Amino acid sequence: MTGALRRTAAALLAAAVPAVLLVLLPAGPAQAADYRYWSFWKSGGGTWAYQQQGPAVYVPADGAVDGWRFALSPDGGKEAARPGTTGDFAALCAATPAQQGRKRVGVVLDFGTPADAPKGAGAPPAARTACASVPAAATSAEVLAAVAPPLRYDGAGMLCAIAGYPRAGCGEAVDAGAPAASGSPSGGTGLTGPVLGGVLVLLLGAGAWWQLRRRR
């Protein structure tokens, strides 16, 4: 094989293999699913911060404000939708007197927008606030149970509903941008896996043959 032919074969192989791999591999990263759930927040400095501890574990201090927002959001903490009402403890608990041995915790409940609501659930309830007067050792779950029953949990302990909303569902994934299913008219190139695999094998075989001829 002459040097010119070798260079031509190498160029064809270098161009063909990446092209086949691009067909074999997905066109891009998978669409990340959003989740419909109650996100948990704590108020500080006039802003909401995503709560890193679950409500069954976190023990808010006297004067704290817990925030809850039901929304269709990424499962990424800081990327979730925040409560629309600010957490002002003085305003939330102005009408709740302090008591010895108990603490006061403000609560903000934001039930989200109609776009966040599960299908068939209707319009979500209006946002509301409350002030819980609870024992000093009460967790945020106990605070919530005192001001917004009934609560609904799933078998793994995930909070599914506050004040009975929503009636069904629990943290379900919603992927509106999912690609078409395999085999659908718009779901790919129309070439099957075995055909593409055969093309790749032929290309790799041609490369091996060229390498063998080069050594001779």
Coordinates of N, CA and C in Angstrom, one line a residue:
M1 N 0.9 -1.2 0.0 CA 0.0 0.0 0.0 C 0.9 1.2 0.0
T2 N 0.6 2.2 -0.9 CA 1.5 3.4 -1.0 C 1.2 4.3 0.1
G3 N 2.1 5.3 0.3 CA 1.9 6.2 1.4 C 0.6 7.0 1.3
A4 N 0.3 7.4 0.0 CA -0.9 8.2 -0.2 C -2.2 7.4 0.1
L5 N -2.2 6.1 -0.3 CA -3.4 5.3 0.0 C -3.5 5.1 1.5
R6 N -2.4 4.9 2.2 CA -2.4 4.7 3.6 C -3.0 6.0 4.3
R7 N -2.6 7.1 3.8 CA -3.1 8.4 4.4 C -4.6 8.6 4.2
T8 N -5.0 8.2 3.0 CA -6.4 8.3 2.6 C -7.3 7.4 3.5
A9 N -6.8 6.1 3.7 CA -7.5 5.1 4.5 C -7.6 5.6 5.9
A10 N -6.5 6.1 6.4 CA -6.5 6.6 7.8 C -7.5 7.8 8.0
A11 N -7.5 8.7 7.0 CA -8.4 9.8 7.1 C -9.9 9.4 7.1
L12 N -10.2 8.4 6.2 CA -11.6 7.9 6.1 C -11.9 7.2 7.4
L13 N -11.0 6.4 8.0 CA -11.3 5.7 9.3 C -11.5 6.7 10.4
A14 N -10.7 7.7 10.5 CA -10.8 8.7 11.5 C -12.1 9.5 11.5
A15 N -12.6 9.7 10.3 CA -13.8 10.4 10.1 C -15.0 9.6 10.3
A16 N -15.0 8.3 9.9 CA -16.1 7.4 10.0 C -16.5 6.9 11.4
V17 N -15.4 6.6 12.1 CA -15.7 6.0 13.5 C -16.4 7.0 14.4
P18 N -15.9 8.2 14.5 CA -16.7 9.2 15.4 C -18.1 9.4 14.9
A19 N -18.3 9.4 13.5 CA -19.7 9.6 13.0 C -20.6 8.5 13.5
V20 N -20.1 7.2 13.4 CA -20.9 6.1 13.8 C -21.2 6.1 15.3
L21 N -20.2 6.5 16.1 CA -20.4 6.6 17.5 C -21.4 7.6 17.9
L22 N -21.4 8.7 17.1 CA -22.4 9.8 17.4 C -23.8 9.2 17.2
V23 N -24.0 8.3 16.2 CA -25.3 7.8 15.9 C -25.7 6.7 17.0
L24 N -24.7 6.0 17.4 CA -24.9 5.0 18.5 C -25.2 5.6 19.8
L25 N -24.6 6.6 20.2 CA -24.7 7.2 21.5 C -25.9 8.2 21.4
P26 N -26.5 8.5 22.6 CA -27.6 9.5 22.7 C -27.2 10.8 22.2
A27 N -28.2 11.5 21.7 CA -27.9 12.8 21.1 C -27.4 13.8 22.1
G28 N -27.7 13.7 23.3 CA -27.4 14.6 24.4 C -27.7 14.1 25.7
P29 N -27.5 14.8 26.8 CA -27.8 14.3 28.1 C -29.3 14.2 28.3
A30 N -29.8 13.2 29.1 CA -31.2 13.0 29.3 C -31.8 14.2 30.0
Q31 N -33.1 14.4 29.6 CA -33.8 15.5 30.3 C -34.0 15.2 31.8
A32 N -33.6 16.1 32.6 CA -33.8 15.9 34.0 C -35.2 16.0 34.4
A33 N -35.7 15.1 35.2 CA -37.1 15.1 35.6 C -37.3 16.2 36.7
D34 N -38.5 16.8 36.7 CA -38.9 17.6 37.8 C -39.8 16.7 38.7
Y35 N -39.9 17.2 40.0 CA -40.7 16.4 41.0 C -41.7 17.3 41.6
R36 N -42.9 16.8 41.8 CA -44.0 17.5 42.4 C -44.0 17.2 43.9
Y37 N -43.6 18.1 44.8 CA -43.4 17.8 46.2 C -43.5 19.0 47.0
W38 N -43.5 18.8 48.4 CA -43.4 19.9 49.3 C -42.0 20.1 49.7
S39 N -41.4 21.2 49.4 CA -40.1 21.6 49.8 C -40.1 22.3 51.1
F40 N -39.0 22.1 51.9 CA -38.9 22.6 53.2 C -37.9 23.7 53.3
W41 N -38.2 24.8 54.0 CA -37.4 26.0 54.0 C -37.3 26.6 55.4
K42 N -36.2 27.3 55.7 CA -36.1 28.0 56.9 C -35.8 29.5 56.6
S43 N -36.4 30.4 57.4 CA -36.2 31.8 57.2 C -35.0 32.3 58.0
G44 N -34.3 33.2 57.3 CA -33.1 33.8 58.0 C -32.7 35.0 57.3
G45 N -32.6 36.2 58.0 CA -32.1 37.4 57.3 C -33.1 37.9 56.2
G46 N -34.4 37.6 56.4 CA -35.3 38.1 55.4 C -35.4 37.2 54.1
T47 N -34.7 36.1 54.1 CA -34.7 35.3 52.9 C -35.0 33.8 53.3
W48 N -35.3 33.0 52.3 CA -35.5 31.6 52.5 C -34.3 30.8 52.2
A49 N -33.9 29.9 53.1 CA -32.8 29.0 52.8 C -33.3 27.5 52.8
Y50 N -32.9 26.7 51.9 CA -33.4 25.4 51.8 C -33.0 24.6 53.0
Q51 N -33.9 23.9 53.6 CA -33.6 23.2 54.9 C -32.9 21.8 54.5
Q52 N -31.7 21.7 55.1 CA -30.9 20.5 54.8 C -31.4 19.3 55.6
Q53 N -32.1 19.5 56.7 CA -32.5 18.4 57.6 C -34.0 18.2 57.4
G54 N -34.5 17.0 57.5 CA -35.9 16.7 57.3 C -36.7 17.2 58.5
P55 N -38.0 17.4 58.4 CA -38.8 17.9 59.4 C -38.9 17.0 60.6
A56 N -38.7 15.7 60.5 CA -38.8 14.8 61.6 C -37.6 14.9 62.5
V57 N -36.5 15.5 61.9 CA -35.2 15.6 62.7 C -34.9 17.0 63.1
Y58 N -35.2 18.0 62.3 CA -34.9 19.3 62.7 C -35.7 19.9 63.8
V59 N -35.1 20.5 64.8 CA -35.8 21.1 65.9 C -35.6 22.6 65.9
P60 N -36.6 23.3 65.4 CA -36.5 24.8 65.3 C -36.4 25.5 66.7
A61 N -35.7 26.6 66.7 CA -35.6 27.3 68.0 C -36.8 28.2 68.1
D62 N -37.0 28.7 69.4 CA -38.1 29.7 69.6 C -37.8 30.9 68.7
G63 N -38.8 31.4 68.0 CA -38.6 32.5 67.1 C -38.2 32.2 65.7
A64 N -38.1 30.9 65.4 CA -37.8 30.4 64.1 C -39.1 30.5 63.2
V65 N -38.9 30.4 61.9 CA -40.0 30.4 60.9 C -39.7 29.2 59.9
D66 N -40.6 28.3 59.9 CA -40.5 27.2 58.9 C -41.4 27.6 57.7
G67 N -40.8 27.3 56.5 CA -41.6 27.6 55.2 C -41.8 26.3 54.4
W68 N -42.9 26.2 53.8 CA -43.3 25.0 53.0 C -43.8 25.5 51.7
R69 N -43.3 24.9 50.6 CA -43.8 25.2 49.2 C -44.1 24.0 48.4
F70 N -45.3 23.9 47.9 CA -45.7 22.8 47.0 C -45.5 23.2 45.6
A71 N -44.7 22.5 44.8 CA -44.4 23.0 43.5 C -43.8 21.8 42.7
L72 N -43.8 22.1 41.4 CA -43.1 21.2 40.4 C -41.7 21.8 40.3
S73 N -40.7 21.1 40.9 CA -39.4 21.7 40.9 C -38.3 20.6 40.7
P74 N -37.1 21.0 40.3 CA -36.0 20.1 40.2 C -35.7 19.6 41.6
D75 N -35.2 18.3 41.7 CA -34.8 17.8 42.9 C -33.4 18.2 43.3
G76 N -33.3 19.5 43.6 CA -31.9 20.0 43.8 C -31.8 21.0 44.9
G77 N -32.8 21.0 45.8 CA -32.7 21.9 46.9 C -32.8 23.4 46.6
K78 N -31.7 24.0 46.4 CA -31.7 25.5 46.1 C -32.4 25.8 44.8
E79 N -32.6 24.9 43.9 CA -33.3 25.2 42.7 C -34.8 25.0 42.8
A80 N -35.3 24.5 44.0 CA -36.7 24.4 44.2 C -37.4 25.7 44.3
A81 N -38.7 25.7 44.1 CA -39.5 27.0 44.3 C -39.6 27.3 45.7
R82 N -39.4 28.6 46.0 CA -39.5 29.1 47.4 C -40.9 29.5 47.8
P83 N -41.2 29.6 49.1 CA -42.5 30.1 49.5 C -42.6 31.6 49.0
G84 N -43.8 32.0 48.6 CA -44.0 33.3 48.1 C -44.2 34.4 49.2
T85 N -44.4 34.0 50.4 CA -44.6 34.9 51.5 C -43.3 34.9 52.4
T86 N -42.9 36.1 52.8 CA -41.7 36.2 53.6 C -41.9 35.7 55.0
G87 N -40.9 35.2 55.7 CA -41.0 34.7 57.0 C -40.7 35.7 58.1
D88 N -41.6 36.5 58.4 CA -41.4 37.5 59.5 C -42.0 37.0 60.8
F89 N -41.2 36.5 61.7 CA -41.7 35.9 62.9 C -42.5 36.9 63.8
A90 N -42.1 38.2 63.9 CA -42.8 39.1 64.7 C -44.2 39.3 64.2
A91 N -44.4 39.3 62.9 CA -45.7 39.5 62.3 C -46.5 38.2 62.5
L92 N -45.9 37.1 62.2 CA -46.6 35.8 62.3 C -47.1 35.4 63.7
C93 N -46.3 35.8 64.7 CA -46.6 35.3 66.1 C -47.0 36.5 67.0
A94 N -47.4 37.6 66.4 CA -47.7 38.8 67.2 C -48.9 38.5 68.1
A95 N -49.8 37.7 67.7 CA -51.1 37.4 68.5 C -50.9 36.1 69.3
T96 N -49.8 35.5 69.3 CA -49.6 34.3 70.1 C -48.7 34.6 71.3
P97 N -49.2 34.6 72.5 CA -48.3 34.9 73.7 C -47.3 33.9 74.0
A98 N -46.1 34.3 74.5 CA -45.1 33.3 74.9 C -45.6 32.6 76.2
Q99 N -45.1 31.4 76.3 CA -45.5 30.6 77.5 C -44.3 29.9 78.0
Q100 N -44.2 29.8 79.3 CA -43.1 29.1 80.0 C -43.0 27.6 79.6
G101 N -41.8 27.2 79.2 CA -41.6 25.8 78.8 C -42.1 25.5 77.4
R102 N -42.5 26.5 76.6 CA -43.0 26.3 75.2 C -42.3 27.2 74.3
K103 N -42.3 27.0 73.1 CA -41.7 27.9 72.1 C -42.7 28.2 71.0
R104 N -42.4 29.3 70.3 CA -43.3 29.7 69.2 C -42.5 29.7 67.9
V105 N -43.1 29.1 67.0 CA -42.5 28.9 65.6 C -43.5 29.4 64.6
G106 N -43.1 30.3 63.7 CA -43.9 30.7 62.6 C -43.9 29.7 61.5
V107 N -45.0 29.6 60.8 CA -45.1 28.7 59.7 C -45.7 29.4 58.5
V108 N -45.1 29.2 57.3 CA -45.6 29.7 56.1 C -45.9 28.6 55.2
L109 N -47.2 28.5 54.7 CA -47.6 27.4 53.8 C -48.0 28.0 52.4
D110 N -47.2 27.6 51.4 CA -47.5 28.1 50.1 C -47.9 26.8 49.2
F111 N -49.2 26.8 48.8 CA -49.7 25.6 48.1 C -49.4 25.6 46.6
G112 N -48.6 26.6 46.2 CA -48.2 26.6 44.8 C -49.3 27.2 43.9
T113 N -49.0 27.1 42.6 CA -49.8 27.7 41.5 C -50.6 26.6 40.9
P114 N -51.6 27.0 40.1 CA -52.4 25.9 39.3 C -51.5 25.1 38.4
A115 N -50.4 25.7 37.9 CA -49.4 24.9 37.1 C -48.7 23.8 37.9
D116 N -48.6 24.0 39.2 CA -47.9 23.1 40.1 C -48.9 22.0 40.5
A117 N -50.2 22.2 40.4 CA -51.1 21.2 41.0 C -51.2 19.9 40.2
P118 N -51.4 18.8 40.9 CA -51.5 17.6 40.1 C -52.7 17.6 39.2
K119 N -52.7 16.8 38.2 CA -53.8 16.7 37.3 C -55.1 16.3 38.0
G120 N -56.2 17.1 37.8 CA -57.4 16.8 38.4 C -57.6 17.3 39.8
A121 N -56.6 17.9 40.3 CA -56.7 18.4 41.7 C -57.4 19.7 41.9
G122 N -57.6 20.4 40.8 CA -58.2 21.7 40.9 C -57.3 22.8 41.3
A123 N -57.8 24.0 41.6 CA -56.9 25.1 42.1 C -56.4 24.8 43.5
P124 N -55.1 25.1 43.7 CA -54.6 24.9 45.0 C -55.2 25.8 46.1
P125 N -55.2 25.5 47.3 CA -55.6 26.4 48.4 C -54.8 27.7 48.4
A126 N -55.3 28.7 48.9 CA -54.5 30.0 49.1 C -53.4 29.8 50.1
A127 N -52.3 30.5 49.9 CA -51.2 30.5 50.9 C -51.7 31.0 52.2
R128 N -51.2 30.5 53.3 CA -51.6 30.9 54.6 C -50.4 30.8 55.6
T129 N -50.5 31.5 56.7 CA -49.5 31.5 57.7 C -50.1 31.1 59.1
A130 N -49.2 30.7 60.0 CA -49.7 30.3 61.3 C -48.5 30.5 62.3
C131 N -48.9 30.4 63.6 CA -47.9 30.5 64.6 C -48.1 29.3 65.6
A132 N -47.2 28.4 65.7 CA -47.4 27.2 66.5 C -46.8 27.5 67.9
S133 N -47.5 27.1 68.9 CA -47.0 27.1 70.3 C -46.9 25.7 70.7
V134 N -45.6 25.2 70.8 CA -45.3 23.8 71.0 C -44.3 23.6 72.1
P135 N -44.1 22.4 72.6 CA -43.1 22.1 73.6 C -41.7 22.5 73.0
A136 N -40.8 22.8 73.8 CA -39.5 23.3 73.4 C -38.7 22.3 72.6
A137 N -38.9 21.0 72.8 CA -38.2 20.0 72.0 C -38.9 19.5 70.8
A138 N -40.0 20.2 70.4 CA -40.8 19.8 69.2 C -40.0 19.9 67.9
T139 N -40.1 19.0 67.0 CA -39.5 19.0 65.7 C -40.4 19.8 64.8
S140 N -39.9 20.1 63.6 CA -40.7 20.8 62.6 C -41.9 20.0 62.1
A141 N -41.8 18.7 62.2 CA -42.9 17.8 61.8 C -44.0 18.0 62.9
E142 N -43.6 18.1 64.1 CA -44.6 18.3 65.2 C -45.2 19.8 65.1
V143 N -44.4 20.7 64.8 CA -44.9 22.1 64.6 C -45.9 22.1 63.5
L144 N -45.6 21.4 62.4 CA -46.6 21.4 61.2 C -47.8 20.7 61.6
A145 N -47.7 19.6 62.3 CA -48.9 18.8 62.7 C -49.8 19.7 63.6
A146 N -49.2 20.6 64.4 CA -50.0 21.4 65.3 C -50.8 22.5 64.6
V147 N -50.4 22.9 63.4 CA -51.1 24.0 62.7 C -51.7 23.7 61.4
A148 N -51.3 22.5 60.8 CA -51.8 22.2 59.4 C -52.2 20.8 59.2
P149 N -53.0 20.2 60.1 CA -53.4 18.8 59.9 C -54.5 18.8 58.8
P150 N -54.8 17.6 58.1 CA -54.0 16.4 58.3 C -52.8 16.3 57.4
L151 N -51.7 15.7 57.9 CA -50.5 15.4 57.2 C -50.6 14.0 56.6
R152 N -49.9 13.8 55.5 CA -49.9 12.5 54.9 C -48.5 12.2 54.5
Y153 N -48.0 11.0 55.0 CA -46.7 10.5 54.7 C -46.7 9.2 53.9
D154 N -45.6 8.9 53.1 CA -45.6 7.6 52.4 C -44.9 6.6 53.3
G155 N -44.7 5.4 52.8 CA -44.1 4.4 53.6 C -42.6 4.6 54.0
A156 N -42.0 5.5 53.3 CA -40.6 5.8 53.5 C -40.4 7.1 54.4
G157 N -41.6 7.6 54.9 CA -41.5 8.8 55.7 C -41.5 10.1 55.0
M158 N -41.7 10.1 53.7 CA -41.7 11.4 53.0 C -43.0 12.1 53.2
L159 N -42.9 13.4 53.4 CA -44.2 14.2 53.6 C -44.8 14.3 52.2
C160 N -46.1 13.9 52.1 CA -46.8 13.9 50.8 C -47.8 15.0 50.8
A161 N -48.5 15.3 51.9 CA -49.6 16.3 51.9 C -49.6 17.0 53.2
I162 N -49.9 18.3 53.1 CA -50.0 19.2 54.2 C -51.5 19.8 54.2
A163 N -52.1 19.8 55.3 CA -53.6 20.2 55.3 C -54.4 19.4 54.3
G164 N -54.0 18.2 54.1 CA -54.7 17.3 53.2 C -54.5 17.6 51.7
Y165 N -53.5 18.4 51.4 CA -53.2 18.8 50.0 C -51.8 18.3 49.6
P166 N -51.6 17.7 48.5 CA -52.7 17.1 47.6 C -53.3 15.8 48.2
R167 N -54.4 15.4 47.6 CA -55.1 14.2 48.1 C -54.4 13.0 47.7
A168 N -53.7 13.0 46.6 CA -53.0 11.8 46.1 C -51.6 12.2 45.6
G169 N -50.8 11.2 45.4 CA -49.5 11.4 44.9 C -48.5 11.7 46.0
C170 N -47.2 11.5 45.6 CA -46.1 11.8 46.6 C -44.8 11.9 45.9
G171 N -44.4 13.1 45.6 CA -43.0 13.3 45.0 C -42.8 12.6 43.7
E172 N -43.9 12.5 42.9 CA -43.8 11.8 41.6 C -43.0 12.7 40.6
A173 N -42.2 12.0 39.8 CA -41.4 12.6 38.7 C -42.3 13.0 37.6
V174 N -42.1 14.2 37.0 CA -42.8 14.7 35.8 C -41.8 15.1 34.8
D175 N -41.7 14.4 33.7 CA -40.7 14.7 32.7 C -41.4 15.0 31.4
A176 N -41.8 16.3 31.3 CA -42.6 16.7 30.1 C -41.7 16.7 28.8
G177 N -40.4 16.8 29.0 CA -39.5 16.9 27.8 C -38.8 15.6 27.5
A178 N -39.4 14.5 27.9 CA -38.8 13.2 27.6 C -38.8 12.9 26.1
P179 N -37.7 12.3 25.6 CA -37.7 12.0 24.1 C -38.7 11.0 23.8
A180 N -39.0 10.9 22.5 CA -40.0 9.9 22.0 C -39.5 8.5 22.3
A181 N -40.4 7.6 22.6 CA -40.0 6.2 22.9 C -39.3 5.5 21.7
S182 N -38.5 4.5 22.0 CA -37.8 3.8 21.0 C -38.8 3.2 20.0
G183 N -38.5 3.3 18.7 CA -39.3 2.7 17.7 C -40.4 3.7 17.2
S184 N -40.6 4.8 17.8 CA -41.6 5.7 17.4 C -41.1 6.5 16.1
P185 N -42.0 7.0 15.3 CA -41.6 7.7 14.1 C -40.6 8.8 14.3
S186 N -40.6 9.5 15.4 CA -39.7 10.6 15.6 C -38.6 10.2 16.6
G187 N -38.5 9.0 16.9 CA -37.6 8.6 18.0 C -36.2 8.2 17.6
G188 N -35.7 8.5 16.4 CA -34.3 8.1 16.1 C -34.1 8.2 14.6
T189 N -33.0 7.4 14.2 CA -32.5 7.5 12.8 C -33.2 6.5 11.9
G190 N -33.9 5.5 12.5 CA -34.5 4.5 11.7 C -33.6 3.3 11.6
L191 N -32.3 3.4 12.0 CA -31.4 2.2 11.9 C -31.5 1.5 13.2
T192 N -31.5 0.1 13.1 CA -31.6 -0.7 14.3 C -30.2 -0.9 14.9
G193 N -30.2 -1.3 16.2 CA -28.9 -1.5 16.9 C -28.0 -2.5 16.2
P194 N -28.5 -3.7 15.7 CA -27.7 -4.6 15.0 C -27.0 -4.1 13.8
V195 N -27.8 -3.3 13.0 CA -27.2 -2.7 11.8 C -26.1 -1.7 12.1
L196 N -26.3 -0.9 13.1 CA -25.3 0.1 13.5 C -24.1 -0.6 14.1
G197 N -24.3 -1.7 14.8 CA -23.2 -2.5 15.3 C -22.4 -3.1 14.2
G198 N -23.1 -3.6 13.2 CA -22.4 -4.2 12.1 C -21.5 -3.2 11.4
V199 N -22.0 -2.0 11.2 CA -21.3 -0.9 10.5 C -20.0 -0.6 11.3
L200 N -20.2 -0.6 12.7 CA -19.0 -0.3 13.5 C -18.0 -1.4 13.4
V201 N -18.4 -2.7 13.4 CA -17.5 -3.8 13.3 C -16.7 -3.7 12.0
L202 N -17.4 -3.4 10.9 CA -16.8 -3.3 9.6 C -15.7 -2.2 9.6
L203 N -16.0 -1.1 10.2 CA -15.1 0.0 10.3 C -13.8 -0.4 11.1
L204 N -14.1 -1.0 12.2 CA -13.0 -1.4 13.1 C -12.1 -2.5 12.4
G205 N -12.8 -3.4 11.6 CA -12.1 -4.4 10.9 C -11.2 -3.8 9.8
A206 N -11.7 -2.8 9.1 CA -11.0 -2.1 8.1 C -9.7 -1.4 8.7
G207 N -9.9 -0.9 9.9 CA -8.8 -0.3 10.6 C -7.7 -1.3 10.9
A208 N -8.1 -2.5 11.4 CA -7.2 -3.5 11.8 C -6.4 -4.0 10.5
W209 N -7.2 -4.2 9.4 CA -6.6 -4.6 8.1 C -5.5 -3.6 7.7
W210 N -5.9 -2.3 7.8 CA -4.9 -1.3 7.4 C -3.7 -1.3 8.2
Q211 N -3.8 -1.5 9.6 CA -2.7 -1.6 10.4 C -1.8 -2.8 10.1
L212 N -2.4 -3.9 9.7 CA -1.7 -5.1 9.3 C -0.9 -4.9 8.1
R213 N -1.5 -4.3 7.0 CA -0.8 -4.0 5.8 C 0.3 -3.0 6.0
R214 N 0.1 -2.1 7.0 CA 1.2 -1.1 7.2 C 2.4 -1.7 7.8
R215 N 2.3 -2.8 8.6 CA 3.4 -3.4 9.2 C 4.2 -4.3 8.2
R216 N 3.5 -4.7 7.1 CA 4.2 -5.5 6.1 C 5.3 -4.8 5.3

